[in-house]
XYZ file of C-alpha atoms in Angstrom:
743
model
C 78.156 91.209 103.068
C 77.456 87.921 103.959
C 77.573 84.369 104.624
C 76.723 82.023 101.791
C 76.903 78.336 101.081
C 77.154 76.464 97.724
C 74.897 73.428 97.162
C 76.647 70.042 97.715
C 75.403 68.887 94.184
C 77.121 71.803 92.565
C 80.244 71.433 94.581
C 80.649 67.744 93.303
C 80.560 68.859 89.698
C 82.817 71.956 90.506
C 85.267 69.453 91.958
C 85.280 67.421 88.782
C 85.643 70.528 86.697
C 88.513 71.733 88.843
C 90.393 68.506 87.948
C 89.763 69.045 84.167
C 90.633 72.670 84.437
C 93.988 72.001 86.188
C 94.830 69.294 83.584
C 93.911 71.573 80.718
C 95.699 74.521 82.161
C 98.886 72.497 82.535
C 98.628 71.314 79.009
C 97.937 74.884 77.748
C 101.136 76.095 79.580
C 103.137 73.427 77.787
C 101.693 74.256 74.385
C 102.232 77.940 75.172
C 105.907 77.270 75.793
C 106.407 75.351 72.697
C 104.729 77.971 70.576
C 106.602 80.855 72.006
C 109.808 79.201 71.597
C 109.317 79.424 67.851
C 108.449 83.150 68.014
C 110.469 85.840 66.413
C 110.545 89.611 66.575
C 108.904 91.741 64.072
C 111.474 94.203 62.741
C 110.182 97.742 62.111
C 111.505 101.146 61.506
C 108.909 102.713 63.750
C 109.610 106.236 64.972
C 109.865 106.771 68.687
C 106.390 107.443 70.157
C 106.270 110.311 72.631
C 103.813 108.293 74.842
C 102.809 104.690 74.829
C 99.889 103.711 77.116
C 99.468 100.034 78.296
C 95.876 99.261 78.984
C 92.795 100.360 77.124
C 90.451 100.805 80.156
C 88.751 104.198 81.004
C 91.819 105.566 82.496
C 94.004 104.712 79.498
C 91.552 105.934 77.056
C 90.731 109.132 79.038
C 94.551 109.883 79.217
C 94.882 109.277 75.437
C 92.160 111.791 74.759
C 93.613 114.371 77.046
C 97.046 114.099 75.600
C 95.787 114.129 72.030
C 93.857 117.294 72.753
C 97.071 118.755 74.216
C 98.898 117.848 70.903
C 100.913 114.869 72.252
C 101.157 111.831 69.980
C 100.286 108.577 71.738
C 99.117 104.951 71.067
C 97.611 102.252 73.237
C 98.372 98.580 73.708
C 95.656 96.286 75.062
C 96.381 92.658 75.890
C 92.691 91.621 75.371
C 91.397 91.188 71.857
C 87.988 92.747 72.753
C 86.645 95.036 75.292
C 84.964 93.654 78.359
C 81.161 93.690 78.589
C 81.139 92.804 82.353
C 79.821 95.820 84.237
C 82.319 96.873 86.973
C 82.666 100.510 88.133
C 79.326 102.344 87.673
C 79.416 105.573 89.677
C 81.126 108.602 88.111
C 81.692 111.346 90.731
C 81.515 115.072 90.299
C 85.119 115.698 89.636
C 85.433 112.971 86.957
C 82.265 114.372 85.270
C 83.899 117.787 85.249
C 86.726 116.344 83.314
C 84.474 114.578 80.883
C 82.294 117.552 80.417
C 85.204 119.337 78.729
C 85.998 116.576 76.439
C 83.732 117.699 73.538
C 80.577 117.134 75.454
C 81.323 113.673 76.699
C 79.836 114.522 80.114
C 76.542 115.575 78.519
C 76.462 112.337 76.604
C 76.941 110.304 79.717
C 74.053 112.098 81.380
C 71.816 111.527 78.456
C 72.679 107.801 78.281
C 72.433 106.975 82.021
C 69.263 105.676 83.620
C 66.903 108.334 85.074
C 68.174 109.525 88.493
C 64.935 108.387 90.166
C 65.869 104.801 89.260
C 69.270 104.792 91.179
C 69.416 107.340 93.844
C 68.715 104.976 96.643
C 70.224 102.013 98.436
C 67.613 99.505 99.724
C 68.055 96.862 102.469
C 65.563 94.139 102.396
C 64.939 90.429 103.189
C 64.384 89.781 99.485
C 63.583 91.911 96.440
C 59.880 91.139 96.994
C 60.050 90.921 100.822
C 60.017 93.424 103.649
C 62.252 96.453 103.415
C 64.591 96.887 106.343
C 65.598 100.478 105.418
C 66.340 102.723 102.450
C 68.931 105.570 102.052
C 68.596 108.344 99.455
C 72.018 109.571 98.370
C 70.972 112.646 96.300
C 70.527 116.022 97.927
C 68.875 119.203 96.467
C 72.267 120.925 95.905
C 73.321 118.018 93.564
C 70.454 118.811 91.204
C 70.849 122.632 91.448
C 74.589 122.290 90.402
C 75.665 124.797 92.959
C 79.072 123.423 93.704
C 79.809 121.919 90.187
C 78.485 122.655 86.671
C 77.684 118.969 86.086
C 76.037 116.141 88.138
C 77.250 112.742 89.172
C 76.300 109.820 87.116
C 75.389 106.085 87.252
C 76.825 104.573 84.106
C 78.513 101.144 83.735
C 82.163 101.090 82.998
C 81.851 99.069 79.724
C 79.387 101.592 78.423
C 81.781 104.440 79.351
C 84.559 102.656 77.502
C 82.417 102.507 74.420
C 81.888 106.238 74.579
C 85.535 106.944 75.130
C 86.393 104.692 72.255
C 83.840 106.708 70.134
C 85.582 110.014 71.138
C 88.944 108.576 70.342
C 87.708 107.622 66.865
C 86.501 111.216 66.379
C 90.176 112.248 67.203
C 91.473 109.930 64.529
C 92.183 106.853 66.617
C 91.609 103.425 65.069
C 91.829 99.916 66.448
C 94.196 97.377 65.009
C 93.663 93.648 65.504
C 96.686 91.561 66.236
C 95.913 89.370 63.248
C 96.256 92.321 60.952
C 99.408 93.818 62.133
C 102.127 91.313 61.497
C 104.264 93.757 59.630
C 102.527 96.999 60.540
C 104.195 99.783 62.420
C 103.127 101.200 65.814
C 101.969 104.721 65.106
C 100.171 107.481 66.823
C 96.480 107.297 67.347
C 96.331 103.628 67.180
C 94.806 100.988 69.647
C 96.537 97.784 69.225
C 94.285 95.010 70.612
C 95.682 91.491 71.512
C 99.100 92.961 72.483
C 100.452 91.915 75.832
C 103.443 93.769 77.361
C 105.994 91.014 78.360
C 109.204 93.043 78.907
C 110.223 96.622 79.516
C 113.689 98.118 79.210
C 114.091 101.601 80.490
C 116.869 103.948 79.587
C 117.724 107.544 80.374
C 116.159 108.862 77.210
C 113.417 106.377 76.606
C 111.855 103.075 77.010
C 111.595 99.909 74.887
C 108.541 97.677 75.248
C 108.381 94.151 74.031
C 104.776 93.100 73.251
C 103.596 89.546 72.448
C 100.688 88.967 70.045
C 99.151 86.068 68.218
C 99.248 86.200 64.446
C 98.239 83.357 62.098
C 98.326 80.854 65.031
C 101.862 81.804 66.024
C 102.972 83.953 68.924
C 105.185 86.841 67.755
C 106.762 89.783 69.515
C 107.569 93.359 68.498
C 109.679 96.070 70.127
C 108.260 99.483 70.537
C 110.308 102.539 71.444
C 108.673 105.474 73.223
C 109.823 108.403 75.257
C 107.326 107.644 78.004
C 105.376 104.669 79.098
C 102.186 104.907 81.172
C 100.924 101.739 82.789
C 97.063 101.984 83.071
C 96.671 98.085 82.953
C 94.640 97.509 85.929
C 94.994 95.972 89.452
C 97.074 93.147 88.125
C 99.362 95.528 86.191
C 102.079 93.821 84.167
C 103.887 97.114 83.987
C 104.029 97.417 87.732
C 105.033 93.692 88.236
C 107.812 94.014 85.635
C 109.278 96.974 87.491
C 109.139 95.068 90.745
C 107.037 97.767 92.347
C 105.321 96.443 95.469
C 101.839 97.350 96.806
C 101.274 98.394 100.353
C 98.078 98.221 102.374
C 95.501 95.631 103.349
C 95.178 92.477 101.115
C 92.301 90.062 100.743
C 89.614 92.215 102.556
C 87.036 90.046 100.931
C 86.792 87.421 98.243
C 83.606 87.661 96.078
C 81.955 86.279 93.037
C 80.381 88.751 90.561
C 77.424 87.284 88.577
C 76.337 89.428 85.568
C 72.840 88.632 84.439
C 69.927 90.090 82.562
C 66.187 90.114 83.495
C 63.710 92.520 82.109
C 61.106 91.068 84.387
C 63.111 91.981 87.427
C 63.951 95.346 86.069
C 60.344 96.285 85.433
C 59.230 94.917 88.812
C 61.888 97.150 90.580
C 61.065 100.282 88.566
C 57.515 99.855 89.680
C 57.944 98.763 93.270
C 61.310 99.764 94.697
C 63.779 101.556 92.358
C 67.371 101.632 93.566
C 71.069 101.338 92.739
C 72.130 98.752 95.394
C 70.039 96.160 97.092
C 71.421 94.513 100.177
C 69.542 91.204 100.625
C 69.552 89.243 103.857
C 67.542 85.990 104.244
C 67.824 82.464 105.590
C 68.715 80.992 102.214
C 71.160 83.520 100.868
C 72.846 86.806 101.342
C 74.207 89.168 98.616
C 74.378 92.621 97.173
C 72.617 93.268 93.839
C 73.909 96.180 91.758
C 71.214 97.488 89.366
C 73.333 98.739 86.541
C 70.254 99.585 84.403
C 66.697 98.848 85.523
C 65.138 99.663 82.138
C 67.483 97.333 80.388
C 67.325 94.736 83.179
C 71.017 94.569 83.687
C 72.327 93.415 87.068
C 75.446 92.262 88.823
C 75.001 90.113 91.933
C 77.932 90.230 94.342
C 78.274 87.249 96.744
C 81.141 86.498 99.152
C 82.857 83.053 98.963
C 85.283 81.260 101.256
C 87.989 79.129 99.588
C 89.324 76.515 99.767
C 86.082 74.999 101.126
C 84.059 76.741 98.505
C 85.754 75.872 95.124
C 85.559 78.848 92.982
C 89.079 80.274 92.640
C 90.216 77.772 89.983
C 87.704 79.239 87.609
C 89.368 82.118 85.780
C 86.753 84.573 84.407
C 89.395 85.732 81.940
C 89.662 82.327 80.171
C 86.868 80.059 81.290
C 83.722 82.217 81.713
C 84.442 85.557 80.249
C 86.170 84.254 77.095
C 84.643 80.805 77.015
C 84.425 80.552 73.265
C 88.013 81.534 72.740
C 89.063 79.150 75.424
C 87.012 76.341 73.830
C 88.749 76.800 70.491
C 92.221 76.705 71.869
C 91.604 73.774 74.333
C 89.075 71.582 72.366
C 91.771 68.968 71.513
C 92.747 68.735 75.122
C 89.270 68.069 76.376
C 88.735 65.444 73.785
C 92.054 63.828 74.825
C 90.931 63.528 78.468
C 87.362 62.612 77.649
C 85.964 65.694 79.368
C 84.349 67.487 76.464
C 80.764 66.683 77.405
C 81.480 67.145 81.135
C 82.671 70.690 80.468
C 79.330 71.677 79.037
C 77.464 69.897 81.731
C 79.456 71.517 84.480
C 78.911 74.913 82.989
C 75.173 74.281 82.665
C 75.032 73.175 86.290
C 76.987 76.174 87.483
C 74.703 78.507 85.596
C 71.613 76.766 87.063
C 73.100 77.185 90.502
C 73.441 80.917 89.916
C 69.883 81.193 88.752
C 68.674 79.332 91.892
C 70.636 81.836 94.016
C 69.216 84.805 92.159
C 65.684 83.379 92.717
C 66.315 83.060 96.501
C 67.456 86.660 96.776
C 64.704 87.936 94.478
C 62.014 86.112 96.316
C 60.397 84.788 93.134
C 61.311 82.719 90.155
C 62.063 84.913 87.139
C 61.253 83.461 83.807
C 63.772 85.433 81.749
C 67.052 85.266 83.764
C 69.971 85.105 81.463
C 73.389 84.691 83.236
C 75.958 86.451 81.008
C 79.258 85.648 82.946
C 80.649 84.880 86.444
C 83.756 86.609 87.593
C 85.621 85.801 90.906
C 87.514 88.705 92.388
C 89.364 89.849 95.500
C 89.005 93.053 97.303
C 92.221 94.885 98.267
C 93.011 98.342 99.748
C 96.622 99.025 98.499
C 98.823 101.777 97.008
C 101.926 101.263 94.977
C 105.204 102.159 96.763
C 106.025 104.494 93.876
C 104.274 105.786 90.688
C 107.455 106.566 88.748
C 110.372 104.591 87.606
C 113.383 104.679 85.150
C 114.090 108.398 85.479
C 110.477 109.187 85.400
C 110.072 107.547 81.961
C 107.656 104.954 83.316
C 104.524 105.978 85.061
C 101.725 104.098 86.781
C 98.160 105.377 86.909
C 94.763 104.117 87.796
C 94.302 100.666 89.413
C 97.987 99.802 88.445
C 98.910 102.399 91.093
C 96.124 101.888 93.662
C 93.283 99.555 94.327
C 90.420 100.241 96.724
C 87.368 98.486 97.951
C 84.374 99.440 95.613
C 82.837 101.468 98.554
C 82.241 104.936 97.376
C 83.307 104.419 93.782
C 86.843 105.839 94.247
C 88.637 103.293 92.074
C 87.934 104.503 88.531
C 87.342 108.056 89.560
C 90.747 108.333 91.298
C 92.249 106.861 88.065
C 90.527 109.482 85.839
C 91.944 112.228 87.990
C 95.412 110.573 87.831
C 95.144 111.006 84.076
C 93.924 114.611 84.337
C 96.866 115.457 86.666
C 99.434 113.703 84.511
C 98.312 114.847 81.021
C 99.377 118.527 81.256
C 102.690 117.587 82.931
C 103.670 115.106 80.212
C 102.616 117.638 77.535
C 104.730 120.340 79.294
C 107.824 118.037 79.218
C 107.228 116.851 75.619
C 106.666 120.427 74.310
C 109.878 121.574 76.133
C 108.001 123.916 78.484
C 109.051 122.040 81.759
C 111.914 119.749 82.659
C 111.330 116.007 83.206
C 111.522 116.687 86.928
C 108.075 118.180 86.992
C 106.672 114.582 86.796
C 107.958 114.125 90.403
C 105.078 116.271 91.395
C 102.618 113.691 89.799
C 103.783 111.079 92.225
C 103.928 113.454 95.170
C 100.334 114.760 94.465
C 98.473 111.634 93.359
C 100.019 109.279 95.888
C 98.788 111.413 98.789
C 95.277 111.354 97.344
C 95.508 107.597 96.778
C 96.481 107.011 100.298
C 93.601 109.233 101.533
C 91.033 107.588 99.349
C 92.242 104.113 100.384
C 91.539 104.883 104.058
C 88.264 106.525 103.068
C 87.211 103.455 101.056
C 88.080 101.198 103.900
C 86.113 103.273 106.363
C 83.098 103.164 103.991
C 83.488 99.433 103.507
C 83.409 99.021 107.340
C 80.336 101.153 107.577
C 78.616 98.698 104.974
C 79.505 95.933 107.448
C 77.490 97.593 110.258
C 74.135 96.442 108.702
C 74.774 92.752 108.683
C 76.530 93.102 112.121
C 73.382 94.761 113.538
C 71.394 91.740 112.135
C 73.573 89.407 114.127
C 75.748 88.550 111.139
C 78.983 90.188 111.893
C 81.281 89.539 108.885
C 84.423 89.599 111.060
C 83.001 86.666 113.050
C 82.359 84.800 109.673
C 85.971 85.512 108.538
C 87.294 84.466 111.929
C 85.347 81.170 111.759
C 86.713 80.597 108.204
C 90.249 81.517 109.227
C 90.121 79.202 112.268
C 88.914 76.284 110.123
C 91.930 76.837 107.757
C 94.517 77.425 110.440
C 93.602 74.795 113.158
C 92.866 71.147 113.269
C 90.018 71.689 110.898
C 92.399 71.983 108.006
C 93.405 68.351 108.341
C 89.885 67.173 108.073
C 88.592 65.773 104.780
C 87.473 68.514 102.405
C 83.945 67.260 102.455
C 83.797 67.482 106.131
C 85.306 70.964 106.106
C 82.629 72.182 103.698
C 79.842 70.566 105.862
C 81.160 72.338 108.927
C 81.455 75.778 107.242
C 77.980 75.421 105.692
C 76.495 74.448 108.946
C 77.899 77.334 110.775
C 76.865 79.843 108.090
C 73.334 78.254 108.079
C 73.016 78.789 111.778
C 74.065 82.362 111.330
C 71.531 83.004 108.530
C 68.825 81.433 110.741
C 68.785 84.681 112.689
C 67.214 86.318 109.666
C 63.958 84.209 109.862
C 60.640 85.989 110.246
C 60.440 84.390 113.698
C 63.433 86.228 114.986
C 63.352 89.497 112.885
C 60.118 91.044 113.846
C 58.960 93.768 116.196
C 57.227 91.310 118.496
C 60.375 89.462 119.197
C 62.515 91.459 121.721
C 65.854 90.428 120.019
C 64.415 91.274 116.601
C 62.883 94.459 117.679
C 66.290 95.620 119.198
C 68.113 94.767 115.963
C 65.548 96.657 113.757
C 65.845 99.714 116.049
C 69.691 99.475 115.705
C 69.242 99.402 111.937
C 66.997 102.453 112.010
C 69.668 104.316 113.971
C 72.358 103.330 111.486
C 70.447 104.743 108.584
C 69.263 107.885 110.350
C 72.687 108.846 111.415
C 74.410 108.085 108.132
C 76.494 105.293 109.452
C 75.737 102.981 106.591
C 77.475 102.646 103.194
C 77.653 106.051 101.523
C 77.680 106.810 97.758
C 78.811 110.428 97.650
C 81.650 112.159 99.483
C 81.458 115.871 98.280
C 84.243 117.085 100.620
C 86.680 114.476 99.214
C 85.276 114.464 95.669
C 85.495 118.196 94.891
C 87.400 119.295 97.928
C 90.506 117.185 97.720
C 93.697 119.211 97.881
C 97.258 118.625 97.138
C 99.385 119.509 100.168
C 102.717 119.564 98.203
C 103.761 119.317 94.569
C 103.537 121.680 91.620
C 102.134 124.518 93.754
C 103.312 127.191 96.194
C 102.344 126.093 99.653
C 101.189 128.605 102.227
C 102.330 128.769 105.797
C 101.511 125.614 107.811
C 99.359 127.654 110.095
C 97.107 128.540 107.234
C 96.718 125.015 105.807
C 93.244 123.487 106.047
C 94.518 119.889 106.301
C 92.009 117.151 105.491
C 90.258 115.734 108.443
C 90.735 112.012 108.925
C 88.158 110.130 106.912
C 85.251 108.534 108.943
C 83.332 106.964 106.120
C 80.518 109.480 106.551
C 79.462 112.077 104.086
C 80.738 115.549 104.598
C 79.674 118.629 102.572
C 82.044 120.456 100.172
C 83.195 123.958 101.190
C 84.800 125.818 98.278
C 88.094 127.460 98.837
C 91.109 128.669 96.797
C 93.946 127.384 98.949
C 96.879 126.237 96.737
C 96.399 122.584 95.587
C 92.562 122.796 95.728
C 90.300 122.589 92.697
C 89.257 125.951 91.398
C 85.807 126.728 92.857
C 82.831 126.748 90.396
C 80.683 129.809 89.729
C 78.636 130.698 86.708
C 80.098 133.545 84.571
C 79.454 135.187 81.164
C 81.952 136.630 78.731
C 82.047 140.412 79.132
C 83.047 140.799 75.426
C 79.516 139.450 74.503
C 77.166 140.637 77.133
C 74.030 139.986 75.134
C 74.867 136.294 74.848
C 72.903 133.950 77.029
C 75.718 131.381 77.171
C 76.589 130.561 80.759
C 80.095 129.331 81.459
C 81.697 127.846 84.552
C 84.919 129.380 86.055
C 86.304 125.920 85.265
C 85.847 126.722 81.499
C 88.386 129.549 81.903
C 90.989 126.865 81.746
C 91.621 125.477 78.343
C 91.585 121.646 77.690
C 93.184 122.013 74.376
C 96.531 123.522 75.335
C 98.878 123.708 78.325
C 98.088 127.162 79.752
C 98.089 128.726 83.136
C 95.282 131.259 84.138
C 95.734 134.214 86.382
C 92.440 135.413 87.902
C 92.227 138.984 89.083
C 89.723 141.739 89.748
C 89.669 144.953 87.656
C 91.834 147.146 89.887
C 95.127 149.036 89.131
C 97.316 147.050 91.459
C 95.912 143.734 90.030
C 96.538 144.884 86.460
C 100.088 145.785 87.499
C 100.548 142.166 88.774
C 99.078 140.784 85.542
C 101.485 142.759 83.399
C 104.478 141.455 85.414
C 103.157 137.905 85.342
C 102.785 138.084 81.571
C 106.173 139.543 81.018
C 107.820 136.887 83.196
C 105.863 134.086 81.589
C 106.635 135.341 78.114
C 110.427 135.585 78.849
C 110.492 131.942 79.929
C 108.110 130.718 77.268
C 105.420 129.753 79.820
C 101.832 129.926 78.451
C 99.796 132.368 80.578
C 96.289 133.852 80.168
C 94.965 136.647 82.374
C 91.231 136.512 83.253
C 89.585 139.604 84.827
C 86.688 138.799 86.989
C 84.014 141.642 86.975
C 81.371 141.778 89.716
C 77.743 140.839 89.018
C 75.947 143.468 86.948
C 79.101 145.115 85.567
C 78.942 145.816 81.881
C 80.627 149.299 81.847
C 84.153 148.174 82.042
C 84.733 147.511 78.419
C 88.180 148.802 77.308
C 89.643 149.254 80.782
C 91.455 145.931 80.756
C 92.633 146.408 77.157
C 94.116 149.702 78.043
C 95.695 148.374 81.252
C 97.234 145.347 79.303
C 98.343 147.232 76.203
C 100.368 144.977 73.759
C 99.116 141.823 75.555
C 96.442 139.796 73.826
C 96.200 136.890 76.187
C 93.473 138.031 78.364
C 89.690 137.790 78.713
C 86.992 139.346 80.811
C 84.047 137.614 82.464
C 81.255 138.822 84.719
C 79.744 136.998 87.658
C 76.343 135.399 87.208
C 74.912 135.269 90.696
C 72.001 132.911 91.458
C 70.274 135.572 93.612
C 71.055 138.966 94.984
C 72.158 137.503 98.272
C 74.457 134.762 96.771
C 78.135 135.166 97.575
C 80.402 136.830 95.068
C 83.348 135.121 93.500
C 86.000 136.389 95.902
C 83.794 135.343 98.912
C 83.395 131.869 97.446
C 87.139 131.763 97.255
C 87.450 133.029 100.918
C 89.523 135.974 99.597
C 89.121 139.714 98.891
C 88.880 141.232 95.480
C 92.409 142.605 95.939
C 93.824 139.161 95.527
C 94.956 136.926 92.668
C 94.636 133.212 91.840
C 97.097 131.351 89.487
C 95.279 128.213 88.157
C 97.121 125.189 86.596
C 96.087 123.523 83.369
C 94.245 120.824 85.480
C 92.177 123.486 87.160
C 93.878 123.248 90.528
C 95.202 126.385 92.241
C 98.976 126.708 91.884
C 99.317 129.922 93.875
C 97.346 132.787 95.260
C 97.989 136.149 96.762
C 95.625 137.748 99.282
C 97.382 141.177 99.428
C 99.644 143.540 97.718
C 103.034 142.123 96.698
C 106.126 144.071 97.443
C 108.296 142.760 94.685
C 105.943 141.305 92.045
C 108.810 140.448 89.527
C 110.675 138.251 91.933
C 107.418 136.721 93.322
C 106.275 135.710 89.889
C 109.705 134.243 88.920
C 109.587 132.292 92.148
C 106.049 131.098 91.604
C 106.679 129.889 88.004
C 109.889 128.254 89.070
C 108.232 126.237 91.880
C 105.130 125.259 89.875
C 106.730 124.373 86.437
C 110.316 123.607 87.371
C 111.589 126.259 84.796
C 114.735 128.088 85.931
C 113.225 131.543 86.192
C 115.477 132.769 89.060
């Protein structure tokens, strides 16, 4: 991931801009203090919100949709005045797509809107986009298209586009956005997204939380206090909620510093569609090294990721949030400051020079000069692998989710996907507490379950990132060596050298390293080059390079402890240590695992052609547990007991009777067995072929068993054999899973 130098000419102008930026930033802080000292609090008689969500990213919006569909009132605060258009996360894995699939067809909409799979299924390694291909890896396998393990496929869809779709679905649910300029005397109500509201203080109490939010109205900073029963921080890696609570992150910091250049080029997109379509392009040549993310080849939308090495390479003083990403807003606020310091013209010249430098870099990596490159913005960022010490605070009233709770390297796309699954895990538990079904202590299981997954995914992401480093290392560009050289320059006598000399030394060393990528060295006739190319082929053939999909961890992740009844330790199929290599998903029904997928049809309407998934047996619109049984006398007996216990303790439960493939003569048997109970349905297996496994074989059980499924489609408990005392068993199960005192 590479070794890259900035041109000396650009560095000179960047240095001048750094001076102006530091001066303007200091002035802005002073102005900000003066303005804020005149602020006052908007008084309001707002009712207490059940749930307030801080952060309107994909995780926050997905959580708000899930909660609203479960009948929980909520609202969102977002510190930015507008949604970002900088593409970030772009791979949506199977489990997240399963969640989206059940949100009023959101999954289908994503699949319709994404680029064709043929445009993004490969990672390509090359010397330039027009030069020789060093290797290519296809990350899609036949089972992904056949939808054997899941009712929906993975997707390649930019985060900002996903946010737009989520916002559209929120609007269908009655949500509306409120601009900070329009809400000086408004109230914070349910189904509202307050833009331009930054959380600046949090006060937690035993029965609720008070949030103080700052917003700009009519040129003056104002604050408002918002009371809620629960606060969920989904405000990203730099979470103000997490920081205000003093919750630390544990793990590896500063794995890599990078610059993300978002640009458009229809010419490049059309060329790649025709010649070498792919999702990621790893480019290594004498002039530059970088990774190009093709977000949409048809639209010609790309993000170029390039490592950088401060302080020799001066990029960290440029805040994407203020300087590049919101340049117009920044200009309006700072105009008088730049005039005062005589730097107004310089600002535009520096920006122009910087954009030209980015274009030159793009041309070097592309191998040709593109006539239509349009650099949209530039965003420095730092790669971390960390998990919050805790996800809950203030008597479980304040909760962290998404990047606020964990941040991974973007290797394998676990960041946003883990956050979406945080929301899916949390939503039903919050709804259970708010509806009075479960005590607040059930939220402890959220931290217990999701932190173990976050820890595992952190290790997996780091392993996958290290796998990505094997390719440049095989080419003689070991990134650990580059980082060591940079660190030595900062820590030893090099740090006292003039900054210009430091930059010259660093650029010289990196240039020597990149010289190994010349055609003279990297060819089959050169013994060294031939050996390196052979090593590359081995890495690709053995699946040792960066992987896109991890089915075993995506669909097969399992909670070991939490809101579930664990089995004997000897029976636990504990996750193998992650290696960074792809492993196939093996369905199972062990407690804590996601319910296996199988196609089924409703027995009540056998003539219907509608095919459902077993995942559809679990409602997305209410908190409801599902007990899956086969049509046998003993199983019906267990179902009656389970329904009686659930009814007594006001726990929502539905029984689902799974009939074997081809059974259509069982109508009336279940109704007779469950007389007086209406909360049941019958389905019949739809096997792909006569030799396909039946439902109970997929679950690695016999048809004399039973499976209790939680509202998030994870198995809460199962029984493989006859139960001696079903009443005590079901009381114990519901007590452990929901926290309700049934015993």
